[in-house]
Short mmCIF file of C-alpha atoms in Angstrom, two decimals:
data_model
loop_
_atom_site.label_atom_id
_atom_site.label_comp_id
_atom_site.label_asym_id
_atom_site.label_seq_id
_atom_site.Cartn_x
_atom_site.Cartn_y
_atom_site.Cartn_z
CA UNK A 1 10.70 266.95 -178.17
CA UNK A 2 12.83 266.61 -175.06
CA UNK A 3 11.19 267.11 -171.67
CA UNK A 4 11.85 270.48 -170.07
CA UNK A 5 12.78 271.02 -166.45
CA UNK A 6 11.23 274.00 -164.68
CA UNK A 7 12.95 275.44 -161.59
CA UNK A 8 10.76 276.41 -158.65
CA UNK A 9 11.98 277.31 -155.15
CA UNK A 10 15.19 275.24 -155.48
CA UNK A 11 13.17 272.19 -156.59
CA UNK A 12 12.86 270.81 -160.07
CA UNK A 13 9.65 269.52 -161.57
CA UNK A 14 9.41 267.63 -164.82
CA UNK A 15 6.42 268.48 -166.98
CA UNK A 16 6.16 266.13 -169.91
CA UNK A 17 7.37 268.42 -172.72
CA UNK A 18 5.04 271.17 -171.48
CA UNK A 19 6.59 274.05 -169.55
CA UNK A 20 4.15 275.94 -167.33
CA UNK A 21 4.11 279.67 -167.86
CA UNK A 22 2.85 282.01 -165.22
CA UNK A 23 1.03 284.96 -166.68
CA UNK A 24 0.66 287.38 -163.83
CA UNK A 25 1.11 287.84 -160.15
CA UNK A 26 -1.99 289.54 -158.86
CA UNK A 27 -3.32 290.17 -155.38
CA UNK A 28 -6.52 288.26 -154.65
CA UNK A 29 -8.44 288.38 -151.39
CA UNK A 30 -9.34 284.69 -151.06
CA UNK A 31 -10.86 284.76 -147.59
CA UNK A 32 -11.78 288.43 -147.16
CA UNK A 33 -9.33 288.35 -144.23
CA UNK A 34 -5.91 287.59 -145.64
CA UNK A 35 -4.47 289.17 -148.75
CA UNK A 36 -1.88 287.11 -150.53
CA UNK A 37 -0.36 286.92 -153.95
CA UNK A 38 -1.58 284.23 -156.29
CA UNK A 39 0.44 282.89 -159.16
CA UNK A 40 -1.68 282.39 -162.27
CA UNK A 41 -0.47 279.61 -164.55
CA UNK A 42 -1.48 279.11 -168.19
CA UNK A 43 -0.62 275.86 -169.89
CA UNK A 44 -1.80 273.22 -172.31
CA UNK A 45 -1.75 269.74 -170.74
CA UNK A 46 -2.39 268.05 -174.11
CA UNK A 47 -4.72 265.59 -172.26
CA UNK A 48 -1.64 264.20 -170.47
CA UNK A 49 -2.18 262.26 -167.24
CA UNK A 50 1.48 262.78 -166.30
CA UNK A 51 1.15 266.54 -166.85
CA UNK A 52 -2.06 266.61 -164.77
CA UNK A 53 -0.50 264.77 -161.82
CA UNK A 54 2.74 266.75 -161.95
CA UNK A 55 0.96 270.11 -162.12
CA UNK A 56 -1.39 269.22 -159.26
CA UNK A 57 1.62 268.17 -157.14
CA UNK A 58 3.49 271.35 -158.02
CA UNK A 59 0.52 273.55 -157.13
CA UNK A 60 -0.15 271.69 -153.86
CA UNK A 61 3.55 271.89 -152.91
CA UNK A 62 3.30 275.68 -153.27
CA UNK A 63 0.65 275.70 -150.55
CA UNK A 64 -2.41 276.02 -152.80
CA UNK A 65 -1.74 279.65 -153.66
CA UNK A 66 -1.88 279.25 -157.44
CA UNK A 67 -4.62 279.38 -160.03
CA UNK A 68 -4.32 277.48 -163.31
CA UNK A 69 -5.89 278.40 -166.66
CA UNK A 70 -5.65 275.11 -168.51
CA UNK A 71 -6.23 274.09 -172.10
CA UNK A 72 -6.72 270.45 -173.14
CA UNK A 73 -7.04 269.12 -169.57
CA UNK A 74 -6.85 265.45 -168.72
CA UNK A 75 -10.45 264.11 -168.63
CA UNK A 76 -12.17 260.98 -167.33
CA UNK A 77 -13.55 258.54 -169.89
CA UNK A 78 -17.04 260.05 -169.41
CA UNK A 79 -15.69 263.50 -170.33
CA UNK A 80 -15.81 265.01 -166.82
CA UNK A 81 -12.88 266.89 -165.29
CA UNK A 82 -10.52 264.90 -163.07
CA UNK A 83 -10.46 266.18 -159.49
CA UNK A 84 -7.36 267.90 -158.15
CA UNK A 85 -6.60 267.67 -154.40
CA UNK A 86 -7.34 270.99 -152.63
CA UNK A 87 -8.60 272.57 -155.87
CA UNK A 88 -11.93 273.09 -157.56
CA UNK A 89 -11.91 272.42 -161.31
CA UNK A 90 -14.34 274.55 -163.32
CA UNK A 91 -15.28 273.76 -166.90
CA UNK A 92 -17.97 272.11 -169.00
CA UNK A 93 -18.29 268.43 -169.88
CA UNK A 94 -15.70 267.39 -172.51
CA UNK A 95 -13.91 270.68 -171.74
CA UNK A 96 -10.96 271.80 -173.78
CA UNK A 97 -10.47 274.73 -171.38
CA UNK A 98 -10.83 274.75 -167.60
CA UNK A 99 -9.77 276.65 -164.49
CA UNK A 100 -8.32 275.26 -161.25
CA UNK A 101 -9.09 277.38 -158.17
CA UNK A 102 -7.87 276.67 -154.62
CA UNK A 103 -10.57 275.64 -152.15
CA UNK A 104 -11.68 278.70 -150.20
CA UNK A 105 -11.46 281.00 -153.21
CA UNK A 106 -14.56 283.15 -153.41
CA UNK A 107 -15.69 283.12 -157.01
CA UNK A 108 -18.74 283.29 -159.21
CA UNK A 109 -19.07 280.93 -162.17
CA UNK A 110 -20.16 282.66 -165.36
CA UNK A 111 -22.02 279.94 -167.29
CA UNK A 112 -23.01 282.37 -170.09
CA UNK A 113 -19.28 282.63 -170.89
CA UNK A 114 -18.50 278.94 -170.45
CA UNK A 115 -18.55 276.28 -173.14
CA UNK A 116 -16.33 273.44 -174.27
CA UNK A 117 -13.64 275.88 -175.45
CA UNK A 118 -13.92 278.68 -172.87
CA UNK A 119 -14.26 278.69 -169.08
CA UNK A 120 -14.86 281.94 -167.19
CA UNK A 121 -15.16 282.84 -163.51
CA UNK A 122 -15.16 286.04 -161.48
CA UNK A 123 -12.85 286.13 -158.47
CA UNK A 124 -14.45 288.14 -155.69
CA UNK A 125 -11.70 290.40 -154.42
CA UNK A 126 -10.95 294.10 -154.38
CA UNK A 127 -10.86 294.74 -157.28
CA UNK A 128 -12.76 291.85 -158.86
CA UNK A 129 -10.99 289.88 -161.57
CA UNK A 130 -12.43 287.87 -164.43
CA UNK A 131 -10.40 284.75 -165.22
CA UNK A 132 -10.92 283.07 -168.55
CA UNK A 133 -9.25 280.03 -170.05
CA UNK A 134 -9.68 279.73 -173.83
CA UNK A 135 -8.76 276.99 -176.28
CA UNK A 136 -8.63 278.00 -179.95
CA UNK A 137 -9.00 274.90 -182.12
CA UNK A 138 -7.05 275.53 -185.32
CA UNK A 139 -8.81 272.67 -187.10
CA UNK A 140 -12.31 274.19 -186.82
CA UNK A 141 -13.96 277.36 -188.01
CA UNK A 142 -13.63 280.11 -185.46
CA UNK A 143 -17.27 281.27 -185.56
CA UNK A 144 -18.34 279.80 -182.22
CA UNK A 145 -15.18 280.74 -180.32
CA UNK A 146 -15.17 284.20 -181.92
CA UNK A 147 -18.77 284.69 -180.74
CA UNK A 148 -17.73 283.61 -177.22
CA UNK A 149 -14.73 285.96 -177.24
CA UNK A 150 -16.97 288.81 -178.41
CA UNK A 151 -19.38 288.06 -175.54
CA UNK A 152 -16.44 288.05 -173.13
CA UNK A 153 -15.15 291.38 -174.49
CA UNK A 154 -18.64 292.92 -174.22
CA UNK A 155 -18.97 291.65 -170.65
CA UNK A 156 -15.56 293.07 -169.64
CA UNK A 157 -16.37 296.38 -171.32
CA UNK A 158 -19.78 296.68 -169.65
CA UNK A 159 -18.61 295.69 -166.14
CA UNK A 160 -15.22 297.46 -166.27
CA UNK A 161 -13.54 294.56 -164.49
CA UNK A 162 -9.96 293.38 -164.87
CA UNK A 163 -9.40 290.34 -167.12
CA UNK A 164 -6.76 287.63 -166.86
CA UNK A 165 -6.94 285.61 -170.07
CA UNK A 166 -5.12 282.35 -170.79
CA UNK A 167 -5.22 281.27 -174.43
CA UNK A 168 -3.71 278.39 -176.38
CA UNK A 169 -4.40 276.76 -179.73
#
């Protein structure tokens, strides 16, 4: 597959055969003082180091205003998430789904809704948002991920919060 070039603010960034897709522009209150729009990206890095570096550069060039819902992130050899400058990476060990949040973002981790294939946080803003990155492994039975998605749906239904969901398989 040929690499795709993605235009952004009159610059071009090459993501190794993986175009980033933004899902939604939503207003988050990161500091409780300044409201700004945050671009939410959803993409599968396919464990690519080049994709990881390029995406982190792209997001830092934007001024750290974006959030990324990532599937198949690039991991260290011990299975931990690789750090991104100016971002906090949230996900479990050997994660196949993670979330990148800019430093200064007020959030609550939701460990009950976090496993290898799903990462979930609550962004503290008005209104609050739940962000969830989900990887659906097509080579495995869906029992565990279906149970996690049901827990997520029950949580959203009971708390009446807004959900931004990034899914890939």
